[in-house]
Coordinates of C-alpha atoms in Angstrom, one line a residue:
Chain A
M73 CA -81.1 26.0 -35.8
R74 CA -77.7 25.0 -34.3
I75 CA -77.7 25.4 -30.6
V76 CA -74.5 25.2 -28.5
A77 CA -74.7 24.9 -24.8
L78 CA -71.9 25.3 -22.2
A79 CA -72.5 23.1 -19.3
G80 CA -71.3 22.0 -15.9
G81 CA -73.1 19.4 -13.8
V82 CA -76.5 19.1 -12.2
G83 CA -77.9 22.5 -12.9
A84 CA -76.9 22.1 -16.5
G85 CA -78.4 18.6 -16.6
K86 CA -81.8 19.8 -15.4
F87 CA -81.9 22.7 -17.9
L88 CA -80.6 20.5 -20.8
R89 CA -83.6 18.2 -20.4
G90 CA -85.8 21.2 -21.3
L91 CA -83.5 22.4 -24.1
Q92 CA -83.5 18.9 -25.5
R93 CA -87.2 18.8 -25.6
I94 CA -87.4 22.0 -27.6
A95 CA -84.6 20.8 -29.9
L96 CA -86.5 17.6 -30.6
D97 CA -89.8 19.3 -31.1
E98 CA -88.5 21.9 -33.4
G99 CA -85.8 20.0 -35.1
H100 CA -82.8 21.9 -33.8
D101 CA -79.2 20.5 -33.6
L102 CA -77.7 20.5 -30.1
T103 CA -74.0 20.5 -29.1
V104 CA -73.1 20.5 -25.5
I105 CA -69.6 21.6 -24.5
V106 CA -68.8 20.4 -21.0
N107 CA -66.5 21.3 -18.2
T108 CA -63.8 18.7 -17.5
A109 CA -61.7 20.5 -15.0
D110 CA -63.3 18.6 -12.1
D111 CA -62.4 15.3 -13.7
I112 CA -60.5 13.1 -11.2
E113 CA -58.7 9.8 -11.2
M114 CA -60.4 7.6 -8.6
W115 CA -59.8 3.9 -8.0
G116 CA -57.6 4.0 -11.1
L117 CA -60.4 5.2 -13.3
H118 CA -60.9 8.4 -15.2
V119 CA -64.0 10.0 -13.7
S120 CA -65.6 12.9 -15.6
P121 CA -68.5 14.0 -13.3
D122 CA -69.8 16.8 -15.5
L123 CA -69.7 14.8 -18.7
D124 CA -71.5 12.0 -17.0
S125 CA -74.1 14.3 -15.4
V126 CA -74.9 15.8 -18.8
V127 CA -75.2 12.3 -20.4
Y128 CA -77.2 10.8 -17.5
W129 CA -79.6 13.8 -17.4
L130 CA -80.1 13.8 -21.2
A131 CA -80.6 10.1 -21.2
G132 CA -83.1 10.2 -18.4
A133 CA -80.7 7.9 -16.5
M134 CA -80.1 10.3 -13.6
D135 CA -81.2 10.2 -10.0
R136 CA -83.4 13.3 -10.0
E137 CA -83.7 13.5 -6.2
R138 CA -80.0 13.2 -5.4
G139 CA -79.0 15.2 -8.4
W140 CA -75.8 13.2 -9.2
G141 CA -75.3 9.7 -10.3
R142 CA -77.7 7.2 -11.8
A143 CA -81.3 6.3 -10.9
G144 CA -81.8 3.2 -8.7
E145 CA -78.1 3.1 -8.0
T146 CA -76.3 0.9 -5.5
F147 CA -72.9 1.3 -3.9
H148 CA -71.8 -2.2 -3.3
A149 CA -68.3 -1.9 -4.8
R150 CA -67.7 1.2 -2.7
E151 CA -69.0 -0.5 0.4
A152 CA -66.7 -3.4 -0.2
L153 CA -63.7 -1.1 -0.7
E154 CA -64.6 0.7 2.5
A155 CA -65.1 -2.5 4.5
G156 CA -61.7 -3.8 3.5
N157 CA -60.1 -0.4 3.8
M158 CA -58.8 -1.0 0.3
L159 CA -59.1 2.4 -1.6
P160 CA -60.3 5.9 -0.5
T161 CA -64.1 6.0 -0.6
W162 CA -64.9 9.6 0.1
F163 CA -65.8 10.1 -3.6
A164 CA -68.9 8.0 -4.0
I165 CA -69.1 6.0 -7.3
G166 CA -72.2 3.9 -7.7
D167 CA -72.1 0.4 -9.3
R168 CA -73.8 1.4 -12.5
D169 CA -71.8 4.6 -12.7
L170 CA -68.7 2.4 -12.4
A171 CA -69.5 0.9 -15.7
T172 CA -69.2 4.3 -17.4
H173 CA -65.9 5.0 -15.8
L174 CA -64.5 1.5 -16.6
F175 CA -65.6 2.0 -20.3
R176 CA -64.1 5.5 -20.6
T177 CA -60.9 4.5 -18.8
E178 CA -60.5 1.4 -21.1
L179 CA -60.9 3.6 -24.2
L180 CA -58.4 6.2 -22.9
R181 CA -56.0 3.5 -22.1
K182 CA -56.2 2.3 -25.7
G183 CA -55.2 5.8 -26.8
W184 CA -58.6 7.2 -27.6
T185 CA -59.1 10.9 -26.9
L186 CA -61.6 12.0 -24.3
T187 CA -63.6 13.5 -27.1
A188 CA -63.9 10.1 -28.8
A189 CA -64.5 8.3 -25.6
T190 CA -67.2 10.8 -24.7
A191 CA -68.9 10.2 -28.1
S192 CA -68.9 6.4 -27.3
V193 CA -70.4 7.0 -23.9
A194 CA -73.1 9.2 -25.4
L195 CA -73.8 6.5 -27.9
A196 CA -74.1 3.9 -25.2
F197 CA -76.8 6.0 -23.6
E198 CA -78.4 6.7 -27.0
I199 CA -77.9 10.5 -26.8
P200 CA -78.8 11.9 -30.2
W201 CA -76.7 15.1 -29.6
T202 CA -73.0 16.0 -29.8
I203 CA -71.4 16.0 -26.3
L204 CA -67.9 17.5 -26.3
P205 CA -65.4 17.8 -23.5
M206 CA -64.0 21.4 -23.4
T207 CA -60.6 19.9 -24.1
D208 CA -58.8 16.6 -24.5
D209 CA -55.9 18.0 -22.4
R210 CA -55.7 17.7 -18.7
V211 CA -57.1 20.9 -17.0
T212 CA -57.7 20.6 -13.2
T213 CA -59.5 23.0 -10.9
M214 CA -57.3 23.6 -7.9
V215 CA -58.8 25.3 -4.8
R216 CA -56.5 27.1 -2.4
I217 CA -57.9 26.5 1.0
R218 CA -56.9 27.9 4.4
E219 CA -57.1 25.2 7.1
S220 CA -55.2 27.1 9.7
D221 CA -52.8 30.0 10.0
H222 CA -50.1 27.5 9.1
L223 CA -51.8 25.5 6.5
V224 CA -52.8 27.2 3.3
H225 CA -52.6 24.7 0.4
D226 CA -54.0 23.8 -3.0
V227 CA -56.3 20.8 -3.3
H228 CA -58.2 19.2 -6.2
F229 CA -61.7 20.7 -6.6
Q230 CA -63.3 17.3 -5.6
D231 CA -61.1 17.2 -2.5
Y232 CA -62.5 20.6 -1.5
W233 CA -66.1 20.0 -2.5
V234 CA -66.7 16.3 -1.8
R235 CA -64.1 15.3 0.7
R236 CA -64.1 18.5 2.7
R237 CA -67.7 19.4 2.0
A238 CA -66.8 22.9 0.9
E239 CA -66.1 23.8 4.6
P240 CA -62.6 25.3 4.4
E241 CA -62.1 29.0 3.7
V242 CA -61.2 29.5 0.0
R243 CA -58.4 31.8 -0.9
A244 CA -58.2 31.3 -4.7
V245 CA -59.3 29.1 -7.5
R246 CA -57.1 28.2 -10.5
F247 CA -57.3 26.0 -13.5
E248 CA -54.1 24.0 -13.7
G249 CA -53.0 23.2 -17.2
A250 CA -55.5 25.6 -18.8
V251 CA -53.0 27.9 -20.5
R252 CA -51.5 25.0 -22.4
A253 CA -54.8 23.3 -23.2
R254 CA -56.3 23.2 -26.6
P255 CA -60.1 23.3 -27.2
A256 CA -61.3 19.7 -28.0
P257 CA -61.9 19.1 -31.7
G258 CA -65.2 20.5 -32.7
V259 CA -65.5 23.0 -29.9
L260 CA -64.5 26.1 -31.8
D261 CA -66.3 25.1 -35.0
A262 CA -69.5 24.4 -33.0
I263 CA -69.3 27.8 -31.3
G264 CA -68.4 29.6 -34.6
G265 CA -71.4 28.0 -36.4
A266 CA -73.9 28.4 -33.6
D267 CA -77.2 30.1 -34.2
A268 CA -77.6 30.2 -30.5
V269 CA -75.1 29.8 -27.7
V270 CA -76.6 29.0 -24.3
I271 CA -74.7 29.2 -21.0
C272 CA -76.5 26.8 -18.7
P273 CA -77.3 27.7 -15.1
S274 CA -74.0 26.3 -13.8
N275 CA -71.4 27.6 -11.4
P276 CA -69.8 30.5 -13.2
V277 CA -66.5 30.0 -11.4
V278 CA -65.8 26.3 -11.4
S279 CA -68.2 24.9 -14.1
I280 CA -68.3 27.5 -16.9
G281 CA -65.1 29.3 -15.8
P282 CA -62.8 26.4 -16.9
I283 CA -64.4 26.3 -20.3
L284 CA -63.8 30.0 -20.8
A285 CA -60.2 29.5 -19.6
V286 CA -59.4 27.2 -22.5
P287 CA -57.4 29.4 -24.9
R288 CA -59.5 30.6 -27.9
V289 CA -62.8 29.6 -26.5
R290 CA -63.6 33.0 -24.9
D291 CA -62.7 34.7 -28.2
A292 CA -64.9 32.3 -30.2
L293 CA -67.8 33.0 -27.8
W294 CA -67.2 36.8 -28.1
Q295 CA -67.6 36.5 -31.8
R296 CA -71.0 35.0 -31.2
R297 CA -72.0 37.3 -28.4
D298 CA -75.0 38.7 -30.3
R299 CA -76.4 35.1 -30.3
A300 CA -75.6 34.2 -26.8
V301 CA -77.8 33.9 -23.8
G302 CA -77.4 32.6 -20.2
I303 CA -79.5 31.4 -17.3
S304 CA -78.7 32.6 -13.8
P305 CA -77.7 29.8 -11.4
I306 CA -78.3 32.2 -8.6
V307 CA -81.9 32.6 -7.4
G308 CA -82.8 35.1 -4.7
G309 CA -79.2 35.6 -3.9
A310 CA -78.6 31.9 -3.2
V311 CA -77.5 28.8 -4.9
L312 CA -80.0 26.0 -5.6
A313 CA -77.2 23.4 -5.3
G314 CA -73.4 23.5 -5.1
M315 CA -71.0 25.9 -3.6
A316 CA -71.1 28.9 -6.0
D317 CA -72.0 31.1 -3.1
R318 CA -68.7 30.4 -1.5
L319 CA -66.6 30.6 -4.7
M320 CA -68.1 33.6 -6.5
P321 CA -66.8 36.1 -3.9
V322 CA -63.3 34.6 -4.3
A323 CA -63.6 35.4 -8.0
G324 CA -64.8 39.0 -7.2
L325 CA -68.4 38.2 -8.1
E326 CA -71.4 39.2 -6.1
V327 CA -73.6 36.2 -5.2
S328 CA -76.6 37.4 -7.2
A329 CA -78.2 37.1 -10.6
L330 CA -76.3 40.3 -11.4
G331 CA -73.0 38.9 -10.2
A332 CA -73.4 35.7 -12.2
A333 CA -74.2 37.7 -15.3
T334 CA -71.0 39.8 -14.7
A335 CA -69.0 36.6 -15.0
Y336 CA -70.0 36.6 -18.7
E337 CA -69.6 40.3 -19.3
G338 CA -69.1 41.0 -23.0
L339 CA -70.2 37.5 -24.0
L340 CA -74.0 37.7 -23.7
A341 CA -76.9 39.3 -25.5
G342 CA -79.4 38.0 -23.0
W343 CA -79.8 36.7 -19.4
V344 CA -82.6 34.8 -17.8
I345 CA -83.3 35.4 -14.2
D346 CA -85.8 34.1 -11.7
E347 CA -88.9 35.9 -10.7
A348 CA -87.4 36.2 -7.2
D349 CA -84.8 38.5 -8.7
G350 CA -87.1 40.5 -10.9
D351 CA -86.1 43.8 -9.4
L352 CA -82.5 43.2 -10.5
A353 CA -83.6 43.2 -14.2
P354 CA -83.2 46.9 -14.9
K355 CA -79.9 47.1 -13.1
I356 CA -78.5 44.1 -15.1
E357 CA -79.8 45.5 -18.4
E358 CA -78.2 48.9 -17.6
R359 CA -74.9 47.6 -16.3
L360 CA -74.2 45.0 -18.9
G361 CA -76.2 46.3 -21.8
I362 CA -78.1 43.1 -22.4
R363 CA -81.7 42.0 -22.5
V364 CA -83.0 40.3 -19.4
A365 CA -86.0 37.9 -19.1
V366 CA -87.7 37.2 -15.8
T367 CA -89.3 33.8 -15.4
E368 CA -89.6 30.8 -13.1
T369 CA -86.2 29.1 -13.2
V370 CA -86.4 26.6 -10.4
M371 CA -86.6 23.5 -12.6
S372 CA -88.6 21.1 -10.6
D373 CA -89.5 19.2 -13.7
D374 CA -88.8 19.0 -17.5
E375 CA -91.9 21.2 -18.2
V376 CA -90.3 24.1 -16.3
A377 CA -86.9 23.4 -17.8
A378 CA -88.4 23.6 -21.3
A379 CA -90.1 26.9 -20.5
V380 CA -86.8 28.3 -19.3
A381 CA -85.1 27.1 -22.5
R382 CA -87.9 28.7 -24.5
T383 CA -87.5 32.0 -22.7
A384 CA -83.8 31.9 -23.2
L385 CA -84.0 31.2 -27.0
D386 CA -86.8 33.8 -27.4
L387 CA -84.4 36.5 -25.9
L388 CA -82.3 36.0 -29.0
G389 CA -85.4 36.9 -31.2
Chain B
M139 CA -46.6 -27.4 12.1
R140 CA -46.0 -25.5 8.9
I141 CA -48.6 -26.5 6.3
V142 CA -48.3 -25.5 2.6
A143 CA -51.3 -26.0 0.3
L144 CA -51.3 -25.8 -3.5
A145 CA -54.6 -24.5 -4.7
G146 CA -56.8 -23.7 -7.6
G147 CA -60.3 -22.3 -7.3
V148 CA -63.6 -23.5 -5.8
G149 CA -62.6 -27.1 -4.9
A150 CA -59.5 -25.7 -3.1
G151 CA -61.6 -23.1 -1.4
K152 CA -64.0 -25.6 0.1
F153 CA -61.2 -27.8 1.3
L154 CA -59.2 -24.9 2.7
R155 CA -62.0 -23.9 5.0
G156 CA -61.6 -27.3 6.6
L157 CA -57.8 -27.1 6.6
Q158 CA -58.0 -23.6 8.1
R159 CA -60.2 -24.9 11.0
I160 CA -57.6 -27.5 11.9
A161 CA -54.8 -25.0 11.6
L162 CA -56.6 -22.7 14.0
D163 CA -57.6 -25.4 16.4
E164 CA -54.1 -26.9 16.6
G165 CA -52.0 -23.8 16.1
H166 CA -50.5 -24.6 12.7
D167 CA -49.1 -22.1 10.2
L168 CA -50.7 -22.1 6.8
T169 CA -49.3 -20.9 3.5
V170 CA -51.4 -21.3 0.3
I171 CA -49.7 -21.2 -3.1
V172 CA -52.3 -20.3 -5.7
N173 CA -52.5 -20.8 -9.5
T174 CA -52.5 -17.5 -11.4
A175 CA -52.4 -18.9 -14.9
D176 CA -56.1 -18.2 -15.4
D177 CA -55.7 -14.6 -14.5
I178 CA -57.2 -12.3 -17.1
E179 CA -57.4 -8.7 -17.8
M180 CA -61.1 -7.7 -18.0
W181 CA -62.5 -4.2 -18.1
G182 CA -59.0 -3.0 -17.8
L183 CA -58.6 -4.7 -14.4
H184 CA -56.3 -7.5 -13.3
V185 CA -58.6 -10.4 -12.3
S186 CA -57.1 -13.3 -10.4
P187 CA -60.0 -15.8 -10.1
D188 CA -58.2 -18.4 -8.1
L189 CA -56.5 -16.0 -5.7
D190 CA -59.8 -14.4 -5.0
S191 CA -61.6 -17.7 -4.6
V192 CA -59.1 -18.8 -2.0
V193 CA -59.4 -15.4 -0.2
Y194 CA -63.2 -15.3 -0.4
W195 CA -63.6 -18.9 0.9
L196 CA -61.0 -18.5 3.7
A197 CA -62.7 -15.3 4.7
G198 CA -66.2 -16.8 4.6
A199 CA -67.1 -14.1 2.0
M200 CA -67.9 -16.6 -0.8
D201 CA -71.1 -17.5 -2.4
R202 CA -71.3 -21.2 -1.3
E203 CA -74.1 -22.2 -3.7
R204 CA -72.7 -20.6 -6.8
G205 CA -69.2 -21.6 -5.9
W206 CA -67.5 -18.5 -7.3
G207 CA -67.7 -14.8 -6.3
R208 CA -69.0 -13.2 -3.2
A209 CA -72.0 -13.8 -1.1
G210 CA -75.1 -11.7 -1.7
E211 CA -73.5 -10.3 -4.8
T212 CA -75.1 -8.0 -7.3
F213 CA -74.1 -7.4 -10.9
H214 CA -75.2 -3.8 -11.5
A215 CA -72.0 -2.6 -13.1
R216 CA -72.0 -5.6 -15.5
E217 CA -75.6 -5.0 -16.4
A218 CA -74.9 -1.4 -17.1
L219 CA -72.0 -2.4 -19.3
E220 CA -74.2 -4.8 -21.2
A221 CA -77.1 -2.4 -21.5
G222 CA -74.9 0.2 -23.1
N223 CA -72.9 -2.4 -25.1
M224 CA -69.8 -0.8 -23.6
L225 CA -67.4 -3.7 -22.7
P226 CA -67.6 -7.5 -23.1
T227 CA -69.6 -9.0 -20.3
W228 CA -69.2 -12.7 -20.8
F229 CA -66.9 -12.8 -17.8
A230 CA -69.2 -12.0 -14.9
I231 CA -67.7 -9.7 -12.3
G232 CA -70.0 -8.8 -9.4
D233 CA -70.1 -5.3 -7.8
R234 CA -68.4 -6.3 -4.6
D235 CA -65.9 -8.5 -6.5
L236 CA -65.1 -5.4 -8.6
A237 CA -63.7 -3.7 -5.4
T238 CA -61.1 -6.4 -5.1
H239 CA -60.0 -6.1 -8.7
L240 CA -60.0 -2.3 -8.6
F241 CA -57.8 -2.5 -5.5
R242 CA -55.4 -5.1 -6.9
T243 CA -55.1 -3.3 -10.3
E244 CA -54.4 0.0 -8.6
L245 CA -51.6 -1.5 -6.5
L246 CA -50.1 -3.2 -9.6
R247 CA -50.3 0.0 -11.5
K248 CA -48.3 1.6 -8.7
G249 CA -45.6 -1.0 -9.3
W250 CA -46.4 -3.4 -6.5
T251 CA -45.8 -7.1 -7.3
L252 CA -48.8 -9.5 -7.4
T253 CA -47.3 -11.0 -4.2
A254 CA -47.5 -7.7 -2.4
A255 CA -50.9 -6.9 -3.8
T256 CA -52.2 -10.3 -2.8
A257 CA -50.9 -9.8 0.8
S258 CA -52.9 -6.6 0.9
V259 CA -56.0 -8.2 -0.5
A260 CA -55.7 -11.0 2.1
L261 CA -55.2 -8.4 4.8
A262 CA -58.4 -6.5 3.7
F263 CA -60.3 -9.8 4.2
E264 CA -58.5 -10.4 7.5
I265 CA -57.0 -13.7 6.4
P266 CA -54.5 -14.7 9.1
W267 CA -52.5 -16.9 6.6
T268 CA -50.0 -16.4 3.9
I269 CA -51.5 -16.4 0.4
L270 CA -49.0 -16.5 -2.4
P271 CA -49.4 -16.3 -6.1
M272 CA -47.4 -19.1 -7.7
T273 CA -45.4 -16.3 -9.6
D274 CA -45.3 -12.6 -10.1
D275 CA -44.6 -13.2 -13.8
R276 CA -47.3 -13.5 -16.3
V277 CA -48.2 -17.1 -17.0
T278 CA -51.3 -17.8 -19.0
T279 CA -53.1 -21.1 -19.7
M280 CA -53.9 -21.3 -23.4
V281 CA -56.3 -23.9 -24.7
R282 CA -56.0 -25.1 -28.2
I283 CA -59.5 -25.7 -29.4
R284 CA -60.9 -27.2 -32.6
E285 CA -64.0 -25.3 -33.8
S286 CA -64.0 -26.8 -37.2
D287 CA -61.7 -28.5 -39.7
H288 CA -60.5 -25.1 -40.7
L289 CA -60.3 -23.5 -37.3
V290 CA -58.0 -24.8 -34.7
H291 CA -56.7 -22.0 -32.5
D292 CA -55.4 -21.1 -29.0
V293 CA -57.6 -19.2 -26.7
H294 CA -57.2 -17.9 -23.1
F295 CA -58.4 -20.5 -20.6
Q296 CA -61.3 -18.2 -19.5
D297 CA -62.3 -17.8 -23.2
Y298 CA -62.6 -21.6 -23.4
W299 CA -64.2 -22.2 -20.0
V300 CA -66.5 -19.2 -19.4
R301 CA -67.1 -17.7 -22.8
R302 CA -67.4 -21.0 -24.7
R303 CA -68.6 -23.0 -21.7
A304 CA -66.0 -25.7 -22.3
E305 CA -67.9 -26.8 -25.3
P306 CA -65.2 -26.9 -28.0
E307 CA -63.0 -30.0 -28.5
V308 CA -59.7 -29.5 -26.8
R309 CA -56.4 -30.4 -28.6
A310 CA -53.8 -29.2 -26.2
V311 CA -53.2 -27.1 -23.1
R312 CA -50.1 -25.0 -22.6
F313 CA -48.9 -22.5 -20.0
E314 CA -47.6 -19.5 -21.9
G315 CA -44.7 -17.8 -20.2
A316 CA -44.1 -20.6 -17.7
V317 CA -40.6 -21.5 -18.8
R318 CA -39.4 -17.9 -18.1
A319 CA -41.4 -17.5 -14.9
R320 CA -39.8 -17.4 -11.5
P321 CA -41.6 -18.7 -8.4
A322 CA -43.0 -15.8 -6.4
P323 CA -40.9 -14.7 -3.4
G324 CA -41.6 -17.1 -0.5
V325 CA -42.9 -20.0 -2.6
L326 CA -39.7 -22.1 -2.6
D327 CA -38.9 -21.3 1.0
A328 CA -42.5 -22.2 2.1
I329 CA -42.3 -25.6 0.3
G330 CA -38.8 -26.2 1.5
G331 CA -39.7 -25.6 5.1
A332 CA -43.1 -27.3 5.0
D333 CA -43.9 -30.0 7.6
A334 CA -46.8 -30.9 5.3
V335 CA -47.6 -30.2 1.7
V336 CA -51.2 -30.6 0.7
I337 CA -52.4 -30.6 -2.9
C338 CA -56.0 -29.4 -2.8
P339 CA -58.8 -31.2 -4.7
S340 CA -58.3 -28.9 -7.7
N341 CA -58.0 -29.5 -11.4
P342 CA -54.7 -31.3 -11.9
V343 CA -54.3 -30.0 -15.4
V344 CA -55.2 -26.3 -15.3
S345 CA -55.2 -25.5 -11.6
I346 CA -52.2 -27.4 -10.1
G347 CA -50.5 -28.0 -13.4
P348 CA -49.5 -24.4 -13.9
I349 CA -48.0 -24.2 -10.4
L350 CA -45.9 -27.3 -11.2
A351 CA -44.9 -25.7 -14.5
V352 CA -43.1 -22.8 -12.8
P353 CA -39.4 -23.7 -12.9
R354 CA -38.0 -25.0 -9.6
V355 CA -41.4 -25.6 -8.0
R356 CA -41.6 -29.2 -9.0
D357 CA -38.1 -29.9 -7.8
A358 CA -38.9 -28.2 -4.4
L359 CA -42.0 -30.3 -4.1
W360 CA -40.1 -33.5 -5.0
Q361 CA -37.7 -32.7 -2.1
R362 CA -40.7 -32.7 0.3
R363 CA -42.5 -35.7 -1.3
D364 CA -42.3 -37.7 2.0
R365 CA -44.4 -35.0 3.6
A366 CA -46.8 -34.4 0.7
V367 CA -50.4 -35.6 0.4
G368 CA -53.2 -34.8 -2.1
I369 CA -57.0 -35.0 -2.3
S370 CA -58.6 -36.4 -5.4
P371 CA -60.8 -33.9 -7.3
I372 CA -62.3 -36.9 -9.1
V373 CA -65.1 -38.7 -7.4
G374 CA -66.7 -41.8 -8.9
G375 CA -65.0 -41.1 -12.2
A376 CA -66.5 -37.6 -12.5
V377 CA -65.7 -34.0 -11.6
L378 CA -67.8 -32.3 -8.9
A379 CA -67.3 -29.0 -10.7
G380 CA -65.2 -27.6 -13.5
M381 CA -64.0 -29.2 -16.7
A382 CA -61.2 -31.6 -15.5
D383 CA -63.1 -34.5 -17.2
R384 CA -62.5 -32.8 -20.5
L385 CA -58.9 -31.7 -19.9
M386 CA -57.4 -34.7 -18.1
P387 CA -57.6 -36.9 -21.2
V388 CA -55.8 -34.2 -23.2
A389 CA -53.0 -34.4 -20.7
G390 CA -53.0 -38.2 -20.9
L391 CA -54.7 -38.7 -17.6
E392 CA -57.6 -41.1 -17.0
V393 CA -60.6 -39.3 -15.5
S394 CA -60.4 -41.2 -12.2
A395 CA -59.0 -40.9 -8.7
L396 CA -56.1 -42.9 -10.0
G397 CA -55.6 -40.7 -13.0
A398 CA -55.6 -37.6 -10.9
A399 CA -53.0 -39.1 -8.5
T400 CA -50.9 -40.0 -11.6
A401 CA -50.6 -36.3 -12.3
Y402 CA -48.6 -36.0 -9.2
E403 CA -46.5 -39.1 -9.6
G404 CA -43.3 -38.9 -7.6
L405 CA -44.5 -35.9 -5.6
L406 CA -46.8 -37.6 -3.1
A407 CA -46.6 -39.8 0.0
G408 CA -50.4 -40.0 0.4
W409 CA -53.6 -39.6 -1.5
V410 CA -57.2 -39.2 -0.2
I411 CA -60.0 -40.6 -2.3
D412 CA -63.7 -40.7 -1.9
E413 CA -65.7 -43.7 -0.6
A414 CA -67.2 -44.1 -4.1
D415 CA -63.7 -44.9 -5.4
G416 CA -62.7 -47.2 -2.5
D417 CA -62.0 -50.1 -4.9
L418 CA -59.3 -48.1 -6.6
A419 CA -57.3 -47.8 -3.4
P420 CA -55.1 -50.9 -3.8
K421 CA -54.4 -50.1 -7.4
I422 CA -53.3 -46.6 -6.6
E423 CA -51.2 -47.8 -3.7
E424 CA -49.5 -50.4 -5.9
R425 CA -49.1 -48.3 -9.0
L426 CA -47.8 -45.1 -7.3
G427 CA -46.3 -46.6 -4.2
I428 CA -48.2 -44.2 -1.9
R429 CA -50.6 -44.6 1.1
V430 CA -54.2 -44.1 0.2
A431 CA -57.0 -43.1 2.6
V432 CA -60.7 -43.6 1.7
T433 CA -63.2 -41.2 3.2
E434 CA -66.2 -38.9 2.4
T435 CA -64.7 -36.1 0.2
V436 CA -67.7 -34.4 -1.1
M437 CA -67.4 -31.2 1.0
S438 CA -71.0 -30.1 1.5
D439 CA -69.9 -28.1 4.6
D440 CA -66.9 -27.1 6.7
E441 CA -67.4 -30.1 8.9
V442 CA -66.7 -32.5 6.1
A443 CA -63.9 -30.4 4.8
A444 CA -62.2 -30.4 8.2
A445 CA -62.6 -34.2 8.3
V446 CA -61.0 -34.5 4.8
A447 CA -58.1 -32.3 5.9
R448 CA -57.7 -34.4 9.1
T449 CA -57.6 -37.5 7.1
A450 CA -55.0 -36.0 4.7
L451 CA -52.7 -34.8 7.5
D452 CA -53.0 -38.2 9.3
L453 CA -51.8 -39.9 6.2
L454 CA -48.4 -38.2 6.9
G455 CA -48.3 -39.8 10.3

């Protein structure tokens, strides 16, 4: 079976470890299409947080406790930059993580596409799957924040999320460059040929939203809607990590397993929600006309993640 | 007093800690003009080994045992690059050292000159002196090595020294780009206005040689020859560190305190040699017509380095 997953960062990473286990056990092929709209240039390097999260989690190189970055990481370069007041250090890059960014940046500087650079990063971490950026073009999530009556302005997603700790009031989210972006090579073919499309439990607004905003991707997914399933990133009306609770209302979405499903209206045949949200199942099934499975979705380990993936795939029959 | 020092890497660093102590104690002004011909682009970053050595030693941030790099350094980024076979790792860059290169590269990318970037690096390390690259232009030491009867080729100095551990037979050394290089802003003025010019105990061929190869620098030094003194990097006919013993013969220089002085013929009023070479003093004085001081020059600590610097300055009366 050919499985295509749409992924953001940490939540996707946890889930993908489970999906990967099933793919290995059962001999499936796996392609992961990853959000790149929160990529940022930092210290002169091209940083792709979601691509790296997916790679690190699939490779088992992630820091499971912290969620982001690599296991056993140190931050000596960052500390030196900070001590000398050399470059901004609000965006933490670990020393081992730096290696990935140095490598990617060097390949891009040589003229490689992000797709090709990503394949090389995946190879370096011995990932046996296809990891694709959603696009090779520059798409950037910009967040319009209100800092005072007189200061409403657009900042890079990382500026909002990491530097300002998601504290400012958000007025809007937009994906700069999306209308002119082209899907990365392989993205449309992968979706078109998928036996199963899985939307990972990622932020529907700023993780999966940018992927859907790349022209022709939504249409390709719509074609495969009968083979598409998603996992709710909202459990008990709250986020497990991240700031979806603050951004979903801006996008007109209720912060619930129903609201998250609504973000993918028309694109899904099935939706997996947590036991905490079991009473929402009939409502979601009725409103969106899709099958809903209720299971434990808080992925404290790979065992649970594999069970969630199993449940998701089973929804497709 | 305005003191100008010409410097390479580690030997210069050790000596400059002594010279700095005297400058602080006696209220002198210090300008260090540094070799940049072994600069190299590594991991997409502009690495200036000698500039950084001088800064790290003057700031007390150096690893005294190892000689190069920063104290308490880790190499996690390099290890990650190596583990993933991502980028060449024969040139070791530590994690804290990386911060300096990231900063410098970012400034250069923004259009800053190396002179301006170096001033910012020096400021980050709270160096109270003026550190100048010899030039803002690209000058590169190329080493012609003979690897077999059929393979004689030119490689970057770091390729010869670090990657090949100075093992191949050397046929020639040249400074690519030197004839078209211009002295960095401040270099000629500093030399012209110097009350004392000090040539650090650095490799005369590949550390001080490139500085002298920048057009107009040799002439400026010649004008100040009555106020110029040097310290021999050769002690007892051997090098304390580095590969001067292999490169001096290629440049027609004897590997001795006399041979090293000969490299600066016409540019010096005084020369400091080690006690081990005391018997060479009359010969050097006679051959080169300069004053020679004999003292302990193996700079095991700052105390000794300060004594060497004192001896050197005293030679100028």
